[in-house]
Amino acid sequence: MVWVRVSKSDSFLLFMFLFALPLRCLQATQESPHIYTREEVRSHSSPETRIWVTLGCEVFDVTEFVDLHPGGPSKLMLAAGGPLEPFWALYAVHNQPHVREMLAQYKIGELSPEDKAPSTLKTSDPYIDDPVRHPALKVNSQRPFNAEPPPELLTENYITPNPIFFTRNHLPVPNLDPETYRLHVVGPPGGQSLCLSLDDLYKFPKHEITVTLQCAGNRRSEMTQFKEVRGLEWNIGAISTARWAGARLCDVLAKAGHQLCETEAHVCFEGLDSDPTGTAYGASIPLARAMDPEAEVLLAYEMNGQPLPRDHGFPVRVVVPGVVGARHVKWLGKVSVEPEESYSHWQRRDYKGFSPSVDWDTVDFDSAPSIQELPVQSAITEPKDGETVQSGEVTIKGYAWSGGGRAVVRVDVSLDGGLTWHVAELDGEEQRPRKAWAWRLWQLQAPVPAGRKELNIVCKAVDDSYNVQPDTVAPIWNLRGVLSNAWHHVHVHVAP
Amino acid sequence: MVWVRVSKSDSFLLFMFLFALPLRCLQATQESPHIYTREEVRSHSSPETRIWVTLGCEVFDVTEFVDLHPGGPSKLMLAAGGPLEPFWALYAVHNQPHVREMLAQYKIGELSPEDKAPSTLKTSDPYIDDPVRHPALKVNSQRPFNAEPPPELLTENYITPNPIFFTRNHLPVPNLDPETYRLHVVGPPGGQSLCLSLDDLYKFPKHEITVTLQCAGNRRSEMTQFKEVRGLEWNIGAISTARWAGARLCDVLAKAGHQLCETEAHVCFEGLDSDPTGTAYGASIPLARAMDPEAEVLLAYEMNGQPLPRDHGFPVRVVVPGVVGARHVKWLGKVSVEPEESYSHWQRRDYKGFSPSVDWDTVDFDSAPSIQELPVQSAITEPKDGETVQSGEVTIKGYAWSGGGRAVVRVDVSLDGGLTWHVAELDGEEQRPRKAWAWRLWQLQAPVPAGRKELNIVCKAVDDSYNVQPDTVAPIWNLRGVLSNAWHHVHVHVAP
């Protein structure tokens, strides 16, 4: 069994999460504590109702502590009404004795024993077997599961922790056995096909890269504000970054006997997720990209040093750096080289951009190319829309990314809706030329102009082809609400 | 002598231009004609002064013919007050007997004999030896020569005729002898350098591609309208398309012993044009692009089937598909591979983009990358700003292009300043994936909304990475006035 690969630091967290915390229940005081249900705890999630959280079987009222939280009140509020464990698992700094001691002051009781059992399962539900998700995720759709991290966690780390990496599923999550899993790679005409086990995939040279994935529908909710579209209401979080490892697709294709010929050929991927009629998720990318070692397309089996989580394609998914998330097919079952792009619905009848003049009566899906590389993008993650900031100085944070390996070279930030601009500081790793697959986080400390009661904060990024984001969303509006990359606005109040 | 290569159709035009027309002077009628000087002819260039043109030694008043001109009045007006020959050389359709007969009706006299002599030369002028240029070019700077074709000629042909291809010179044009010309290609450390004659270059496989060149300053005049910048006042014509042929740079570098290594290395180019201190024009591109056969970087010796014109780098220039014009070094003298990009002024202290907040007091040229690939671009060439169009239907034409081989997939056109949009029809060649080096011409026939007295016509293009043009110019304004690619506007009146 080689497929479970857990790093030392992660295994410590996993240990704390799975074993260490429940142990505390056995060590609870002998005094008879107040007993609460999970539902009671859930109803205490705002300053008005007071703010309760749980850790193991213990219940805490942290209302008075929220403003003292070293990571900021907004981070602690993510756990309001629920368990701390999923958040502490992300932030190892909490696993220290003095943190436990601080928390102990706020204990008000314990959870009822029956509240630790899993909820009842409905066996007729095709999503019954979907994995348990992190409570911080903002759910846009439960079935299929689609969810994004909240802005205040999104840019907390350059590498997005696996549990809060945005999830875009089209179908129920398959439950695959790594022992019997096989990847079918169709050979060229007259050649032999490959049938690869996970162990076979591990024998290819292991390639590791940091890649940002973005859904074509990221920031769709801003398009909807202009005019209705069909699609999930993504905020700014349908984007995340991970360190991926796996076999290079070009190595696997070469092993199967494929060569690059000057054609329109595509490499088609089929997932092992399927709808009730048996239709699997599918998508494709040009053969030229697949065969180019510099394009670094992966058949990934690791995400941030772990086996892929089930929501992210366990045991194998495609990672196509610089390309829209829809082509990064998860639970990969089959790879083939075809004369044209995939006939999948998601390749030919979705994930395409149209003029604002096109509606559902006039749309001709064949008239637009399927989205591959994405345009330049950026968004503000801090402060939040509607927040009140202190006068004096404001700190603004966000992310910026561009498709096709184009590096972000500058982020401009405005406090006055775009009349005047500041240049933000770019954090994180310098990027390789033509292979800038990952986002840049950025921040700006700017003086709040005296006497201002409100700020209309705007950001816009520039990539190394000097492409920029459009000023407004209406002229890029399209009926599916994809490719929403106009300037991002956040309106805040200034404390008097 | 292999370097003069003139195609059959071109040689016919050349013959007509150089020999056939002057012969007509000898055949002029025996009646004593009115004699006019060139200066007198030049003063007749508008309907108010009447419109005169010359052909050979004959002078014509074509005022009454202008509105009857089959190619449209604006095309004929380009020749108003001057000779027809340079325009007829572009449009072979004029070289027919019935055209001559039609013109003969408008003859009013002949040119004075002394007016055929070339103008006096000033020998102290470093630009003394610059070539004669086509009179249709709109000159932005005479010394060094910088000029663009007028909008109404720009998209008349998919391939821009050599005489009206936009010209961007930084220095006087060198006058090079193709017999003694040598290209110096520096070898790798410890290796041998090459010293290539034109005949040596011809021995490499000849590679031919259609490539659009664009100056980083194209459309700068629109930026200037918002706020002053330093630079030439280019309108929308600092862009043109030609069929280029030459040796691939990767073949020449390989012959010199260079290999692609994973570094920041650049290939540096030096021109044979130089300023009075002996400093030559120089620029560089990343080695990775230079060595990539798919990037098709050329050492070009042919432009549209002809040896390069002197203004375009005779006998050899670099052509870097998808990359800003400034890197297509003309009159190429030296190629070397260096650990970093060129130290040339034009690489490090010019041709870079900055935030609108940066001025000449705060600019740090090292903080921005040198422009290589250009962003998506489009402009309207017909109708012209301020023109009056007929009610009923309006025809709108223009060009669209993007850098980095990204194909233009759509052009949206608005008649109401961007509130509603039409999709234009794309003309010209379908483009190869990842190698869309040339522009798409486009047009739209649209009904003029009833009762409208004015139209605010706008265009914006989308490339296959779904990058779009920004709405307005102010937020992309920069102190050098480069990268001006906001929506293009043309205001016209509607005839009552």
Coordinates of N, CA and C in Angstrom, one line a residue, chain B residues 122-205:
Chain B
K122 N 20.7 68.4 -48.9 CA 21.6 69.1 -47.9 C 22.6 68.1 -47.4
T123 N 23.9 68.2 -47.6 CA 24.8 67.1 -47.3 C 25.1 66.9 -45.9
S124 N 24.8 67.9 -45.0 CA 25.1 67.8 -43.6 C 24.1 67.0 -42.8
D125 N 23.0 66.7 -43.5 CA 21.9 66.0 -42.8 C 22.1 64.5 -42.7
P126 N 22.1 64.0 -41.4 CA 22.3 62.5 -41.3 C 21.2 61.7 -42.0
Y127 N 20.1 62.4 -42.2 CA 18.9 61.7 -42.8 C 18.9 61.8 -44.3
I128 N 20.0 62.4 -44.9 CA 20.1 62.8 -46.3 C 19.8 61.6 -47.2
D129 N 20.3 60.4 -46.7 CA 20.3 59.2 -47.5 C 19.0 58.4 -47.3
D130 N 18.1 58.9 -46.5 CA 16.8 58.1 -46.2 C 16.1 57.9 -47.6
P131 N 15.4 56.8 -47.7 CA 14.7 56.6 -49.0 C 13.5 57.5 -49.2
V132 N 13.0 57.5 -50.5 CA 11.8 58.3 -50.8 C 10.6 57.5 -50.3
R133 N 9.6 58.2 -49.7 CA 8.5 57.5 -49.1 C 7.2 57.7 -49.9
H134 N 6.2 56.9 -49.7 CA 4.9 57.0 -50.4 C 4.2 58.2 -49.8
P135 N 3.6 59.0 -50.7 CA 2.9 60.2 -50.2 C 1.7 59.9 -49.4
A136 N 1.1 58.7 -49.4 CA -0.1 58.4 -48.7 C 0.2 58.3 -47.2
L137 N 1.4 58.1 -46.8 CA 1.8 57.9 -45.4 C 1.6 59.2 -44.6
K138 N 1.0 59.0 -43.5 CA 0.8 60.2 -42.6 C 2.0 60.2 -41.7
V139 N 2.8 61.3 -41.8 CA 4.1 61.4 -41.2 C 4.0 62.0 -39.8
N140 N 4.4 61.2 -38.8 CA 4.4 61.7 -37.4 C 5.8 62.3 -37.1
S141 N 6.8 61.9 -37.8 CA 8.1 62.5 -37.6 C 8.9 62.2 -38.8
Q142 N 9.6 63.3 -39.3 CA 10.3 63.2 -40.6 C 11.7 62.6 -40.3
R143 N 12.3 63.0 -39.2 CA 13.7 62.6 -38.9 C 13.8 62.3 -37.4
P144 N 13.9 61.1 -37.0 CA 13.8 59.9 -37.8 C 12.4 59.7 -38.4
F145 N 12.3 58.9 -39.5 CA 11.1 58.8 -40.2 C 10.1 57.9 -39.5
N146 N 8.9 58.4 -39.2 CA 7.9 57.6 -38.5 C 6.6 58.0 -39.2
A147 N 5.9 57.0 -39.7 CA 4.7 57.3 -40.5 C 3.8 56.1 -40.5
E148 N 2.5 56.4 -40.8 CA 1.5 55.3 -40.8 C 0.6 55.5 -42.0
P149 N 0.0 54.4 -42.4 CA -1.0 54.6 -43.5 C -2.3 55.2 -42.9
P150 N -3.0 55.9 -43.8 CA -4.3 56.5 -43.3 C -5.3 55.4 -43.1
P151 N -6.3 55.6 -42.1 CA -7.2 54.5 -41.8 C -7.9 53.9 -43.1
E152 N -8.3 54.8 -44.0 CA -9.0 54.3 -45.2 C -8.2 53.4 -46.1
L153 N -6.9 53.4 -46.0 CA -6.1 52.4 -46.7 C -5.7 51.2 -45.9
L154 N -5.7 51.4 -44.6 CA -5.1 50.4 -43.7 C -5.7 49.0 -43.9
T155 N -7.0 49.0 -44.0 CA -7.7 47.6 -44.0 C -8.3 47.4 -45.4
E156 N -7.7 48.1 -46.4 CA -8.1 47.9 -47.8 C -7.7 46.5 -48.3
N157 N -6.6 46.0 -47.7 CA -6.0 44.7 -48.1 C -5.6 44.0 -46.8
Y158 N -5.8 42.7 -46.8 CA -5.3 41.8 -45.7 C -3.8 42.0 -45.5
I159 N -3.1 41.9 -46.6 CA -1.6 42.2 -46.6 C -1.4 43.6 -47.0
T160 N -0.7 44.3 -46.1 CA -0.4 45.7 -46.3 C 0.6 45.9 -47.4
P161 N 0.3 46.6 -48.5 CA 1.4 46.8 -49.5 C 2.6 47.4 -48.9
N162 N 3.8 47.0 -49.3 CA 5.0 47.5 -48.8 C 5.1 49.0 -48.7
P163 N 4.8 49.8 -49.7 CA 5.0 51.2 -49.7 C 4.2 51.9 -48.6
I164 N 3.1 51.3 -48.1 CA 2.3 52.0 -47.1 C 2.4 51.3 -45.7
F165 N 3.2 50.3 -45.6 CA 3.4 49.6 -44.3 C 4.0 50.6 -43.3
F166 N 3.4 50.7 -42.1 CA 3.8 51.7 -41.2 C 5.3 51.6 -40.9
T167 N 5.9 52.8 -40.7 CA 7.4 52.8 -40.6 C 7.7 53.4 -39.2
R168 N 8.5 52.7 -38.4 CA 9.0 53.2 -37.1 C 10.5 53.1 -37.1
N169 N 11.1 54.3 -37.4 CA 12.6 54.3 -37.4 C 13.0 55.1 -36.1
H170 N 14.1 54.7 -35.5 CA 14.6 55.4 -34.4 C 15.8 56.3 -34.7
L171 N 16.4 56.0 -35.9 CA 17.7 56.6 -36.3 C 17.6 56.7 -37.9
P172 N 18.7 57.3 -38.5 CA 18.7 57.4 -39.9 C 18.7 56.0 -40.5
V173 N 18.2 55.8 -41.7 CA 18.2 54.5 -42.4 C 19.6 54.2 -43.0
P174 N 20.2 53.2 -42.6 CA 21.6 52.9 -43.2 C 21.4 52.4 -44.6
N175 N 22.4 52.7 -45.4 CA 22.4 52.3 -46.8 C 23.4 51.2 -47.0
L176 N 22.9 50.0 -47.0 CA 23.8 48.8 -46.9 C 23.9 48.1 -48.3
D177 N 25.1 47.7 -48.6 CA 25.4 47.0 -49.8 C 25.2 45.5 -49.6
P178 N 24.2 44.9 -50.3 CA 23.9 43.5 -50.1 C 25.1 42.5 -50.4
E179 N 26.1 43.0 -51.2 CA 27.2 42.2 -51.6 C 28.2 42.1 -50.4
T180 N 28.3 43.1 -49.7 CA 29.3 43.1 -48.6 C 28.7 42.9 -47.2
Y181 N 27.3 42.9 -47.2 CA 26.6 42.8 -45.9 C 27.0 41.5 -45.2
R182 N 27.3 41.5 -43.9 CA 27.5 40.3 -43.1 C 26.8 40.4 -41.8
L183 N 26.2 39.3 -41.4 CA 25.5 39.1 -40.1 C 26.4 38.4 -39.2
H184 N 26.7 39.0 -38.0 CA 27.6 38.4 -37.0 C 26.8 37.7 -36.0
V185 N 27.0 36.4 -35.9 CA 26.2 35.6 -34.9 C 27.3 35.1 -33.9
V186 N 27.2 35.6 -32.7 CA 28.2 35.2 -31.7 C 27.9 33.8 -31.2
G187 N 29.0 33.0 -31.1 CA 28.8 31.6 -30.7 C 28.8 31.5 -29.2
P188 N 28.5 30.3 -28.6 CA 28.5 30.1 -27.2 C 29.9 30.2 -26.6
P189 N 30.1 30.4 -25.3 CA 31.4 30.5 -24.8 C 32.3 29.3 -25.2
G190 N 33.5 29.7 -25.7 CA 34.4 28.6 -26.2 C 34.1 28.2 -27.6
G191 N 32.9 28.6 -28.2 CA 32.6 28.2 -29.5 C 33.0 29.2 -30.5
Q192 N 32.6 28.9 -31.8 CA 33.0 29.8 -32.9 C 31.8 30.7 -33.3
S193 N 32.1 31.9 -33.7 CA 31.1 32.8 -34.2 C 30.9 32.6 -35.7
L194 N 29.7 33.0 -36.1 CA 29.4 32.9 -37.6 C 29.4 34.3 -38.1
C195 N 29.8 34.4 -39.4 CA 29.8 35.6 -40.1 C 29.1 35.3 -41.4
L196 N 27.8 35.6 -41.5 CA 27.0 35.1 -42.6 C 26.7 36.2 -43.6
S197 N 27.0 35.9 -44.9 CA 26.6 36.7 -46.0 C 25.1 36.4 -46.3
L198 N 24.5 37.3 -47.2 CA 23.1 37.0 -47.6 C 23.0 35.6 -48.2
D199 N 24.0 35.3 -49.0 CA 23.9 33.9 -49.7 C 24.0 32.8 -48.6
D200 N 24.8 33.1 -47.6 CA 24.8 32.1 -46.5 C 23.4 31.9 -45.8
L201 N 22.8 33.1 -45.6 CA 21.4 33.0 -45.0 C 20.4 32.3 -45.9
Y202 N 20.6 32.5 -47.2 CA 19.6 31.9 -48.1 C 19.7 30.3 -48.1
K203 N 20.9 29.9 -47.6 CA 21.1 28.4 -47.6 C 20.3 27.7 -46.4
F204 N 19.9 28.5 -45.4 CA 19.1 27.9 -44.4 C 17.7 27.6 -45.0
P205 N 16.9 26.7 -44.5 CA 15.6 26.4 -45.0 C 14.8 27.7 -45.0

